[in-house]
């Protein structure tokens, strides 16, 4: 059987209802048949009695005059045929059909009803005995009246059909109501499905159970427990990365100092000095990676509801970042400009937002060829604050755009970098419920425009 809950519940409803309709339908049919037979037998007996009442002695002989009323009682629109036979116990036929299958009750004279065949038709008949006395002689006159079954069948149909139709209508109504009811009642379940489907993978809040049926709650509560455990697991992993990055920083800093000290040694061979400076470069990039991992872990763990509910001015943050990067831009011969609104307040975490602007702007400076232009702008309207960082460098090819937000993904191998900058940026934007998008500059085939939008505070 199918696995659909709806279909299965309908089966559970339909099968007992069908059995019920069958049983009550059968009982109704038996009842209707019984009633129709009773009515028919009463009419047969009335007719036989009327005929018997007309049997009389005349000159020592029995005679009968069939009263029209005795046959008129059978008048019906169903075209039934009526047969009769009046015969005396000495074998004489007084009236009627000679080959009528007469039958009288054995041993007594009470009316006897029976089914028989006459001229190839099945009939229901009654045998009624009247005793006639004359001068001490007793004669038994047997009046038999039979009739075909058309009106009886019609009566059964008329009594039984409406009941059957009513019951079938009731079943259909029940099924229709059950279908509508199931559709309504299954909605909360579908809602849960949508709720689960629409989530992003790291949204680990519990599903809502308030509006669910009692039967469904345990399932959703079990899912919620699973989500909670998953949340703990994810938090533990993030903590682990953050702790590991944190722990790495101290030995790396120490190493940096020791390398510096070693390089200052006078009697050092030139080749050793080269090796030491290479070690120092590796160490610096390791420090950079560790710091970025720590920042990524912090950004991932940041939660909008828990972010310090303080207002920060994105213009001021961008101003700081541009000043910090001015030297770097100058070194790379990049024209770094800023177009900042007077103030652009949003709710958020200052250090994280600063890292966001820094990463995006540093990318623009780093990947744009010498002589290029980078513009950082912050604009504001009633609802939104928009940060835009535009450059006229090589841009990012369309096929790589969706991937640059993945950790460790780098579109160009010829420059140094960890591939974490944009992942961190995205996490920070998400933690602030903002949106980040990569686009092209207007009227230009070159360059990249990174747009970040936040709700204005
Ligand atoms: N403004 C840009 N112009 C061209 N390519 C860019 C730009 N910004 C980012 N990219 C490409 O996207 C990739 C991912 O950038 P992301 O900032 O995440 O990492 P990264 O800069 O390589 O390393 P990190 O920033 O961690 O030191 C880069 O390797 C680069 O190829
Ligand atoms: Mg970068």
Tab-separated table of C-alpha atoms and ligand atoms in Angstrom:
chain	number	residue	atom	x	y	z
A	1	UNK	CA	0.000	0.000	0.000
A	2	UNK	CA	1.115	3.526	-0.684
A	3	UNK	CA	2.996	5.390	2.004
A	4	UNK	CA	0.921	8.553	1.879
A	5	UNK	CA	-0.548	9.336	5.294
A	6	UNK	CA	-3.555	10.909	3.614
A	7	UNK	CA	-4.310	7.805	1.526
A	8	UNK	CA	-3.772	5.461	4.461
A	9	UNK	CA	-6.085	7.415	6.743
A	10	UNK	CA	-8.689	7.473	3.979
A	11	UNK	CA	-8.444	3.702	3.680
A	12	UNK	CA	-8.998	3.333	7.400
A	13	UNK	CA	-12.121	5.429	7.028
A	14	UNK	CA	-13.347	3.973	3.759
A	15	UNK	CA	-13.084	0.253	4.524
A	16	UNK	CA	-15.220	0.300	7.723
A	17	UNK	CA	-17.700	2.647	6.040
A	18	UNK	CA	-17.998	0.317	3.049
A	19	UNK	CA	-18.583	-2.650	5.361
A	20	UNK	CA	-21.169	-0.633	7.266
A	21	UNK	CA	-22.971	0.370	4.067
A	22	UNK	CA	-22.918	-3.226	2.841
A	23	UNK	CA	-24.337	-4.639	6.071
A	24	UNK	CA	-27.010	-1.987	6.560
A	25	UNK	CA	-27.835	-2.087	2.834
A	26	UNK	CA	-28.390	-5.821	3.042
A	27	UNK	CA	-30.576	-5.418	6.128
A	28	UNK	CA	-32.564	-2.660	4.398
A	29	UNK	CA	-33.047	-4.897	1.366
A	30	UNK	CA	-34.295	-7.781	3.507
A	31	UNK	CA	-36.662	-5.424	5.271
A	32	UNK	CA	-37.995	-3.982	2.041
A	33	UNK	CA	-38.493	-7.442	0.627
A	34	UNK	CA	-40.314	-8.595	3.732
A	35	UNK	CA	-42.625	-5.565	3.653
A	36	UNK	CA	-43.349	-5.962	-0.058
A	37	UNK	CA	-44.133	-9.652	0.380
A	38	UNK	CA	-46.442	-8.933	3.283
A	39	UNK	CA	-48.346	-6.338	1.267
A	40	UNK	CA	-48.541	-8.702	-1.685
A	41	UNK	CA	-49.766	-11.634	0.420
A	42	UNK	CA	-52.444	-9.473	2.049
A	43	UNK	CA	-53.712	-8.417	-1.369
A	44	UNK	CA	-53.682	-12.038	-2.607
A	45	UNK	CA	-55.607	-13.193	0.448
A	46	UNK	CA	-58.131	-10.343	0.187
A	47	UNK	CA	-58.731	-11.226	-3.427
A	48	UNK	CA	-59.071	-14.953	-2.648
A	49	UNK	CA	-61.493	-14.180	0.174
A	50	UNK	CA	-63.648	-12.023	-2.092
A	51	UNK	CA	-63.810	-14.771	-4.690
A	52	UNK	CA	-64.546	-17.411	-2.056
A	53	UNK	CA	-67.383	-15.199	-0.718
A	54	UNK	CA	-69.102	-15.444	-4.059
A	55	UNK	CA	-69.194	-19.254	-4.164
A	56	UNK	CA	-72.771	-20.448	-3.527
A	57	UNK	CA	-75.069	-23.449	-3.901
A	58	UNK	CA	-77.495	-23.356	-6.706
A	59	UNK	CA	-79.700	-26.341	-7.323
A	60	UNK	CA	-77.282	-28.598	-5.456
A	61	UNK	CA	-74.361	-27.432	-7.487
A	62	UNK	CA	-71.628	-25.041	-6.515
A	63	UNK	CA	-71.321	-21.931	-8.662
A	64	UNK	CA	-69.092	-18.879	-8.541
A	65	UNK	CA	-69.390	-15.469	-10.046
A	66	UNK	CA	-65.987	-13.755	-10.010
A	67	UNK	CA	-66.483	-10.221	-8.638
A	68	UNK	CA	-64.548	-7.606	-10.671
A	69	UNK	CA	-63.308	-6.032	-7.415
A	70	UNK	CA	-61.405	-9.243	-6.614
A	71	UNK	CA	-59.100	-8.622	-9.572
A	72	UNK	CA	-59.098	-4.847	-9.418
A	73	UNK	CA	-57.166	-4.916	-6.144
A	74	UNK	CA	-54.126	-5.884	-8.176
A	75	UNK	CA	-54.302	-2.927	-10.515
A	76	UNK	CA	-50.791	-1.441	-10.758
A	77	UNK	CA	-48.759	0.372	-13.396
A	78	UNK	CA	-46.323	-2.545	-13.589
A	79	UNK	CA	-48.464	-4.757	-15.801
A	80	UNK	CA	-48.681	-7.746	-13.474
A	81	UNK	CA	-50.643	-10.722	-14.650
A	82	UNK	CA	-53.191	-12.222	-12.265
A	83	UNK	CA	-54.405	-15.835	-12.434
A	84	UNK	CA	-57.002	-17.630	-10.405
A	85	UNK	CA	-58.470	-21.023	-10.023
A	86	UNK	CA	-61.585	-22.058	-8.091
A	87	UNK	CA	-61.973	-25.800	-7.735
A	88	UNK	CA	-63.953	-28.154	-5.518
A	89	UNK	CA	-62.368	-31.050	-3.666
A	90	UNK	CA	-64.115	-33.512	-5.958
A	91	UNK	CA	-61.929	-32.182	-8.733
A	92	UNK	CA	-64.446	-29.940	-10.428
A	93	UNK	CA	-63.180	-26.620	-11.765
A	94	UNK	CA	-65.606	-23.810	-11.052
A	95	UNK	CA	-63.662	-20.982	-12.696
A	96	UNK	CA	-60.202	-19.835	-13.739
A	97	UNK	CA	-57.122	-21.354	-15.298
A	98	UNK	CA	-57.231	-25.142	-15.357
A	99	UNK	CA	-53.482	-25.676	-15.143
A	100	UNK	CA	-53.018	-23.374	-12.150
A	101	UNK	CA	-50.528	-25.003	-9.782
A	102	UNK	CA	-52.899	-25.275	-6.822
A	103	UNK	CA	-51.535	-26.206	-3.433
A	104	UNK	CA	-53.312	-26.295	-0.113
A	105	UNK	CA	-51.843	-26.429	3.332
A	106	UNK	CA	-51.419	-29.973	4.552
A	107	UNK	CA	-53.665	-30.867	7.476
A	108	UNK	CA	-55.463	-27.574	7.984
A	109	UNK	CA	-57.467	-24.969	6.109
A	110	UNK	CA	-55.525	-21.774	6.864
A	111	UNK	CA	-54.271	-19.751	3.863
A	112	UNK	CA	-51.183	-21.186	2.239
A	113	UNK	CA	-48.735	-18.918	0.427
A	114	UNK	CA	-46.275	-20.319	-2.076
A	115	UNK	CA	-44.120	-19.581	-5.091
A	116	UNK	CA	-44.858	-21.372	-8.319
A	117	UNK	CA	-44.455	-21.305	-12.077
A	118	UNK	CA	-47.275	-20.702	-14.489
A	119	UNK	CA	-46.971	-20.356	-18.263
A	120	UNK	CA	-43.248	-19.872	-17.824
A	121	UNK	CA	-43.603	-17.018	-15.338
A	122	UNK	CA	-42.841	-17.189	-11.661
A	123	UNK	CA	-45.781	-16.234	-9.501
A	124	UNK	CA	-46.624	-15.829	-5.862
A	125	UNK	CA	-49.850	-17.537	-4.987
A	126	UNK	CA	-52.253	-18.191	-2.123
A	127	UNK	CA	-54.464	-21.184	-1.612
A	128	UNK	CA	-57.594	-20.392	0.440
A	129	UNK	CA	-60.118	-23.010	1.472
A	130	UNK	CA	-63.795	-22.321	2.117
A	131	UNK	CA	-66.049	-25.034	3.465
A	132	UNK	CA	-69.534	-25.137	1.981
A	133	UNK	CA	-72.379	-26.978	3.750
A	134	UNK	CA	-75.471	-28.277	2.070
A	135	UNK	CA	-77.873	-30.845	3.468
A	136	UNK	CA	-75.181	-32.354	5.633
A	137	UNK	CA	-72.673	-32.510	2.814
A	138	UNK	CA	-69.423	-30.652	3.269
A	139	UNK	CA	-67.506	-29.492	0.256
A	140	UNK	CA	-64.160	-27.803	0.338
A	141	UNK	CA	-63.711	-25.130	-2.261
A	142	UNK	CA	-60.079	-24.186	-2.906
A	143	UNK	CA	-59.644	-20.651	-4.224
A	144	UNK	CA	-56.147	-20.046	-5.574
A	145	UNK	CA	-54.998	-16.617	-6.709
A	146	UNK	CA	-51.537	-15.979	-8.162
A	147	UNK	CA	-49.800	-12.965	-9.523
A	148	UNK	CA	-46.525	-12.229	-11.301
A	149	UNK	CA	-43.840	-10.370	-9.333
A	150	UNK	CA	-43.338	-7.060	-11.185
A	151	UNK	CA	-45.118	-4.814	-8.694
A	152	UNK	CA	-43.506	-6.602	-5.757
A	153	UNK	CA	-40.037	-6.057	-7.263
A	154	UNK	CA	-40.915	-2.430	-7.948
A	155	UNK	CA	-42.000	-1.980	-4.363
A	156	UNK	CA	-38.767	-3.508	-3.050
A	157	UNK	CA	-36.838	-1.122	-5.278
A	158	UNK	CA	-38.833	1.873	-4.125
A	159	UNK	CA	-38.401	1.003	-0.482
A	160	UNK	CA	-34.741	0.080	-0.660
A	161	UNK	CA	-33.121	2.327	-3.281
A	162	UNK	CA	-33.553	5.688	-1.509
A	163	UNK	CA	-31.932	4.261	1.624
A	164	UNK	CA	-28.997	2.919	-0.342
A	165	UNK	CA	-28.569	6.184	-2.216
A	166	UNK	CA	-28.664	8.134	1.064
A	167	UNK	CA	-25.977	5.930	2.544
A	168	UNK	CA	-23.729	6.159	-0.476
A	169	UNK	CA	-24.157	9.933	-0.392
A	170	UNK	CA	-23.202	9.881	3.265
A	171	UNK	CA	-20.031	7.889	2.520
A	172	UNK	CA	-19.067	10.258	-0.279
A	173	UNK	CA	-19.674	13.236	1.993
A	174	UNK	CA	-17.583	11.635	4.736
A	175	UNK	CA	-14.731	10.998	2.298
A	176	UNK	CA	-14.899	14.537	0.931
A	177	UNK	CA	-14.927	16.039	4.430
A	178	UNK	CA	-12.086	13.750	5.469
A	179	UNK	CA	-10.043	14.884	2.449
A	180	UNK	CA	-10.647	18.551	3.238
A	181	UNK	CA	-9.973	17.950	6.933
A	182	UNK	CA	-6.752	16.099	6.233
A	183	UNK	CA	-5.562	18.849	3.907
A	184	UNK	CA	-6.208	21.392	6.638
A	185	UNK	CA	-4.761	19.352	9.436
A	186	UNK	CA	-1.649	18.375	7.499
A	187	UNK	CA	-0.796	22.025	6.926
A	188	UNK	CA	1.232	22.462	10.116
A	189	UNK	CA	3.323	19.495	9.010
A	190	UNK	CA	3.961	21.072	5.612
A	191	UNK	CA	4.781	24.303	7.443
A	192	UNK	CA	7.454	22.453	9.398
A	193	UNK	CA	8.795	21.098	6.121
A	194	UNK	CA	8.997	24.592	4.632
A	195	UNK	CA	10.547	25.906	7.806
A	196	UNK	CA	13.285	23.272	7.556
A	197	UNK	CA	13.754	23.700	3.795
A	198	UNK	CA	14.058	27.489	3.950
A	199	UNK	CA	16.794	27.502	6.548
A	200	UNK	CA	20.349	28.177	5.769
A	201	UNK	CA	22.644	25.417	6.936
A	202	UNK	CA	23.972	27.304	9.927
A	203	UNK	CA	20.612	28.502	11.200
A	204	UNK	CA	20.412	26.340	14.284
A	205	UNK	CA	17.399	27.806	16.065
A	206	UNK	CA	14.742	25.317	17.147
A	207	UNK	CA	11.625	24.805	15.009
A	208	UNK	CA	8.416	26.329	16.371
A	209	UNK	CA	6.168	23.812	18.099
A	210	UNK	CA	3.388	26.009	19.558
A	211	UNK	CA	0.943	25.630	16.700
A	212	UNK	CA	1.534	21.912	16.165
A	213	UNK	CA	-0.786	19.052	17.021
A	214	UNK	CA	-0.025	17.104	20.148
A	215	UNK	CA	0.840	14.065	18.022
A	216	UNK	CA	3.372	15.956	15.944
A	217	UNK	CA	5.050	17.780	18.793
A	218	UNK	CA	7.245	14.901	19.980
A	219	UNK	CA	8.670	14.519	16.471
A	220	UNK	CA	9.489	18.182	16.113
A	221	UNK	CA	10.794	18.296	19.662
A	222	UNK	CA	13.088	15.391	18.832
A	223	UNK	CA	14.294	17.279	15.749
A	224	UNK	CA	14.826	20.329	17.940
A	225	UNK	CA	16.915	18.316	20.364
A	226	UNK	CA	18.960	17.100	17.436
A	227	UNK	CA	19.388	20.704	16.229
A	228	UNK	CA	20.437	21.733	19.722
A	229	UNK	CA	23.078	18.993	19.854
A	230	UNK	CA	24.248	20.002	16.397
A	231	UNK	CA	24.469	23.595	17.615
A	232	UNK	CA	26.627	22.517	20.552
A	233	UNK	CA	28.817	20.533	18.212
A	234	UNK	CA	29.233	23.444	15.807
A	235	UNK	CA	29.960	25.823	18.683
A	236	UNK	CA	32.550	23.386	20.048
A	237	UNK	CA	34.236	23.189	16.662
A	238	UNK	CA	34.298	26.949	16.274
A	239	UNK	CA	35.704	27.274	19.759
A	240	UNK	CA	38.328	24.723	18.866
A	241	UNK	CA	39.426	26.694	15.784
A	242	UNK	CA	39.418	29.941	17.739
A	243	UNK	CA	41.383	28.349	20.611
A	244	UNK	CA	43.844	26.722	18.233
A	245	UNK	CA	44.399	30.017	16.400
A	246	UNK	CA	44.766	31.806	19.701
A	247	UNK	CA	47.265	29.250	20.996
A	248	UNK	CA	49.272	29.427	17.775
A	249	UNK	CA	49.748	33.158	18.020
A	250	UNK	CA	52.049	33.140	21.036
A	251	UNK	CA	54.688	30.688	19.697
A	252	UNK	CA	54.525	32.389	16.300
A	253	UNK	CA	55.188	35.788	17.858
A	254	UNK	CA	58.054	34.314	19.841
A	255	UNK	CA	59.463	32.765	16.696
A	256	UNK	CA	59.290	36.140	14.964
A	257	UNK	CA	61.354	37.780	17.727
A	258	UNK	CA	63.865	34.935	17.737
A	259	UNK	CA	64.278	35.103	13.961
A	260	UNK	CA	64.809	38.840	14.161
A	261	UNK	CA	67.388	38.343	16.886
A	262	UNK	CA	69.201	35.663	14.902
A	263	UNK	CA	69.382	37.835	11.793
A	264	UNK	CA	71.000	40.633	13.745
A	265	UNK	CA	73.932	38.394	14.638
A	266	UNK	CA	77.078	39.767	13.059
A	267	UNK	CA	79.136	36.760	12.110
A	268	UNK	CA	76.267	35.225	10.245
A	269	UNK	CA	76.914	33.685	6.815
A	270	UNK	CA	75.042	35.406	3.918
A	271	UNK	CA	73.314	32.139	2.914
A	272	UNK	CA	72.105	31.578	6.479
A	273	UNK	CA	70.848	35.141	6.573
A	274	UNK	CA	68.808	34.473	3.428
A	275	UNK	CA	67.361	31.325	4.948
A	276	UNK	CA	66.468	33.242	8.078
A	277	UNK	CA	64.676	35.954	6.156
A	278	UNK	CA	62.728	33.326	4.185
A	279	UNK	CA	61.768	31.763	7.510
A	280	UNK	CA	60.674	35.163	8.709
A	281	UNK	CA	58.420	35.616	5.644
A	282	UNK	CA	56.830	32.216	6.175
A	283	UNK	CA	56.335	33.033	9.807
A	284	UNK	CA	54.656	36.328	8.953
A	285	UNK	CA	52.228	34.671	6.590
A	286	UNK	CA	51.526	32.071	9.272
A	287	UNK	CA	50.747	34.903	11.711
A	288	UNK	CA	48.459	36.411	9.059
A	289	UNK	CA	46.684	33.096	8.533
A	290	UNK	CA	46.287	32.530	12.261
A	291	UNK	CA	44.840	35.998	12.747
A	292	UNK	CA	42.386	35.478	9.887
A	293	UNK	CA	41.316	32.079	11.216
A	294	UNK	CA	40.678	33.670	14.584
A	295	UNK	CA	38.702	36.472	12.946
A	296	UNK	CA	36.684	33.969	10.880
A	297	UNK	CA	35.851	31.978	14.000
A	298	UNK	CA	34.783	35.163	15.769
A	299	UNK	CA	32.672	36.278	12.805
A	300	UNK	CA	31.007	32.853	12.584
A	301	UNK	CA	30.222	32.840	16.264
A	302	UNK	CA	28.806	36.378	16.171
A	303	UNK	CA	25.046	36.443	16.415
A	304	UNK	CA	22.928	39.468	15.580
A	305	UNK	CA	20.835	39.182	18.711
A	306	UNK	CA	23.948	38.913	20.845
A	307	UNK	CA	26.033	41.523	19.020
A	308	UNK	CA	26.761	44.414	21.299
A	309	UNK	CA	23.596	46.346	20.682
A	310	UNK	CA	25.490	49.463	19.997
A	311	UNK	CA	25.280	51.897	17.173
A	312	UNK	CA	28.368	52.442	15.084
A	313	UNK	CA	29.100	54.923	12.343
A	314	UNK	CA	30.113	53.029	9.202
A	315	UNK	CA	31.479	56.261	7.648
A	316	UNK	CA	33.875	56.717	10.532
A	317	UNK	CA	34.976	53.078	10.317
A	318	UNK	CA	35.588	53.393	6.558
A	319	UNK	CA	37.520	56.627	7.145
A	320	UNK	CA	39.851	54.827	9.604
A	321	UNK	CA	40.389	51.900	7.246
A	322	UNK	CA	41.190	54.196	4.289
A	323	UNK	CA	43.728	56.065	6.432
A	324	UNK	CA	45.310	52.791	7.547
A	325	UNK	CA	45.588	51.526	3.992
A	326	UNK	CA	46.838	54.798	2.483
A	327	UNK	CA	50.508	53.741	2.824
A	328	UNK	CA	49.842	50.357	1.241
A	329	UNK	CA	47.975	52.021	-1.653
A	330	UNK	CA	50.786	54.518	-2.155
A	331	UNK	CA	53.339	51.715	-2.253
A	332	UNK	CA	51.323	49.994	-4.961
A	333	UNK	CA	50.749	53.267	-6.832
A	334	UNK	CA	46.975	53.070	-6.402
A	335	UNK	CA	44.800	56.151	-6.210
A	336	UNK	CA	42.713	55.420	-3.101
A	337	UNK	CA	39.711	57.711	-2.705
A	338	UNK	CA	36.759	57.910	-0.314
A	339	UNK	CA	33.229	59.290	-0.720
A	340	UNK	CA	31.695	59.063	2.713
A	341	UNK	CA	28.343	60.268	3.992
A	342	UNK	CA	28.600	62.547	7.049
A	343	UNK	CA	27.428	59.771	9.298
A	344	UNK	CA	25.884	56.387	8.611
A	345	UNK	CA	24.716	54.678	11.765
A	346	UNK	CA	24.040	50.991	11.920
A	347	UNK	CA	23.748	48.443	14.729
A	348	UNK	CA	26.814	46.293	14.991
A	349	UNK	CA	30.219	45.279	16.230
A	350	UNK	CA	32.858	47.873	15.544
A	351	UNK	CA	35.922	45.573	15.318
A	352	UNK	CA	34.152	43.121	13.004
A	353	UNK	CA	32.808	45.868	10.725
A	354	UNK	CA	36.257	47.368	10.580
A	355	UNK	CA	37.677	43.973	9.507
A	356	UNK	CA	34.986	43.770	6.824
A	357	UNK	CA	35.830	47.150	5.273
A	358	UNK	CA	39.547	46.398	5.606
A	359	UNK	CA	39.369	43.030	3.826
A	360	UNK	CA	37.326	44.297	0.896
A	361	UNK	CA	39.392	47.471	0.442
A	362	UNK	CA	42.683	45.629	0.810
A	363	UNK	CA	41.578	43.194	-1.901
A	364	UNK	CA	40.761	46.083	-4.240
A	365	UNK	CA	44.189	47.654	-3.681
A	366	UNK	CA	46.039	44.386	-3.906
A	367	UNK	CA	44.441	43.005	-7.056
A	368	UNK	CA	44.324	46.254	-9.037
A	369	UNK	CA	47.305	46.966	-11.304
A	370	UNK	CA	49.615	49.907	-10.396
A	371	UNK	CA	48.117	53.198	-11.558
A	372	UNK	CA	44.588	51.946	-10.862
A	373	UNK	CA	41.842	53.592	-8.856
A	374	UNK	CA	39.999	52.354	-5.778
A	375	UNK	CA	37.019	54.196	-4.326
A	376	UNK	CA	35.441	53.441	-0.955
A	377	UNK	CA	32.004	55.004	-0.510
A	378	UNK	CA	29.405	54.940	2.221
A	379	UNK	CA	25.914	56.189	1.331
A	380	UNK	CA	22.819	56.345	3.467
A	381	UNK	CA	19.076	56.762	3.018
A	382	UNK	CA	16.166	56.446	5.422
A	383	UNK	CA	16.260	52.634	5.525
A	384	UNK	CA	19.641	51.520	4.315
A	385	UNK	CA	23.335	52.153	4.657
A	386	UNK	CA	25.367	51.055	1.658
A	387	UNK	CA	29.126	50.475	1.522
A	388	UNK	CA	30.635	50.263	-1.953
A	389	UNK	CA	34.232	49.455	-2.815
A	390	UNK	CA	34.938	49.885	-6.528
A	391	UNK	CA	38.192	49.309	-8.399
A	392	UNK	CA	39.279	49.259	-12.027
A	393	UNK	CA	41.396	46.130	-11.742
A	394	UNK	CA	40.901	42.801	-13.497
A	395	UNK	CA	37.643	41.947	-11.701
A	396	UNK	CA	36.535	38.414	-10.913
A	397	UNK	CA	35.337	36.164	-13.758
A	398	UNK	CA	31.651	35.246	-13.490
A	399	UNK	CA	32.360	31.553	-12.937
A	400	UNK	CA	34.586	32.313	-9.933
A	401	UNK	CA	32.208	34.809	-8.298
A	402	UNK	CA	30.103	32.279	-6.484
A	403	UNK	CA	33.198	30.558	-5.126
A	404	UNK	CA	35.296	33.467	-3.835
A	405	UNK	CA	33.230	33.489	-0.628
A	406	UNK	CA	34.328	29.933	0.185
A	407	UNK	CA	37.135	29.696	2.730
A	408	UNK	CA	40.604	29.200	1.163
A	409	UNK	CA	39.340	29.753	-2.380
A	410	UNK	CA	41.663	32.015	-4.397
A	411	UNK	CA	40.994	33.124	-7.943
A	412	UNK	CA	44.593	34.186	-8.618
A	413	UNK	CA	47.613	32.174	-7.613
A	414	UNK	CA	50.260	34.786	-8.455
A	415	UNK	CA	49.706	36.976	-5.374
A	416	UNK	CA	50.047	36.058	-1.733
A	417	UNK	CA	46.972	35.525	0.371
A	418	UNK	CA	45.085	32.985	2.421
A	419	UNK	CA	41.744	32.994	0.596
A	420	UNK	CA	39.917	33.803	3.821
A	421	UNK	CA	39.309	37.551	3.336
A	422	UNK	CA	35.947	37.371	1.557
A	423	UNK	CA	34.701	34.431	3.698
A	424	UNK	CA	35.310	36.570	6.757
A	425	UNK	CA	33.587	39.515	5.049
A	426	UNK	CA	30.545	37.382	4.240
A	427	UNK	CA	30.291	35.981	7.777
A	428	UNK	CA	30.480	39.471	9.233
A	429	UNK	CA	27.788	40.745	6.855
A	430	UNK	CA	25.532	37.793	7.709
A	431	UNK	CA	26.043	38.287	11.419
A	432	UNK	CA	24.761	41.844	10.887
A	433	UNK	CA	21.836	40.657	8.749
A	434	UNK	CA	23.155	42.589	5.782
A	435	UNK	CA	23.771	41.582	2.205
A	436	UNK	CA	26.954	41.442	0.176
A	437	UNK	CA	27.132	41.264	-3.594
A	438	UNK	CA	29.802	41.372	-6.278
A	439	UNK	CA	29.115	43.398	-9.412
A	440	UNK	CA	30.628	45.186	-12.377
A	441	UNK	CA	31.306	48.871	-12.759
A	442	UNK	CA	28.846	50.783	-14.896
A	443	UNK	CA	29.978	51.422	-18.485
A	444	UNK	CA	33.129	49.417	-17.969
A	445	UNK	CA	34.312	45.951	-18.768
A	446	UNK	CA	36.973	46.069	-16.065
A	447	UNK	CA	36.962	46.240	-12.342
A	448	UNK	CA	34.940	44.918	-9.453
A	449	UNK	CA	32.308	46.580	-7.293
A	450	UNK	CA	31.628	45.061	-3.891
A	451	UNK	CA	28.341	46.289	-2.444
A	452	UNK	CA	27.316	45.715	1.162
A	453	UNK	CA	23.939	46.794	2.516
A	454	UNK	CA	22.809	47.138	6.129
A	455	UNK	CA	19.636	48.349	7.739
A	456	UNK	CA	20.105	51.911	8.978
A	457	UNK	CA	19.883	52.358	12.749
B	1	LIG	N1	38.961	43.465	-6.040
B	1	LIG	C1	39.299	42.302	-6.601
B	1	LIG	N2	39.717	42.250	-7.889
B	1	LIG	C2	40.043	41.052	-8.447
B	1	LIG	N3	40.020	39.871	-7.812
B	1	LIG	C3	39.643	39.866	-6.521
B	1	LIG	C4	39.242	41.055	-5.847
B	1	LIG	N4	38.893	40.725	-4.584
B	1	LIG	C5	39.060	39.401	-4.475
B	1	LIG	N5	39.494	38.866	-5.617
B	1	LIG	C6	39.770	37.444	-5.906
B	1	LIG	O1	39.027	36.684	-4.960
B	1	LIG	C7	39.884	35.760	-4.272
B	1	LIG	C8	39.407	35.602	-2.854
B	1	LIG	O2	39.609	36.782	-2.109
B	1	LIG	P1	39.861	36.708	-0.552
B	1	LIG	O3	39.954	38.087	-0.027
B	1	LIG	O4	38.837	35.835	0.017
B	1	LIG	O5	41.226	35.958	-0.439
B	1	LIG	P2	42.679	36.501	-0.693
B	1	LIG	O6	42.637	37.947	-0.930
B	1	LIG	O7	43.244	35.657	-1.768
B	1	LIG	O8	43.397	36.156	0.654
B	1	LIG	P3	43.316	36.988	2.041
B	1	LIG	O9	42.392	38.133	1.808
B	1	LIG	O10	42.788	36.009	2.994
B	1	LIG	O11	44.699	37.373	2.334
B	1	LIG	C9	41.244	36.358	-4.379
B	1	LIG	O12	42.223	35.348	-4.367
B	1	LIG	C10	41.210	37.086	-5.724
B	1	LIG	O13	41.581	36.235	-6.740
B	2	LIG	MG1	41.755	39.294	0.444
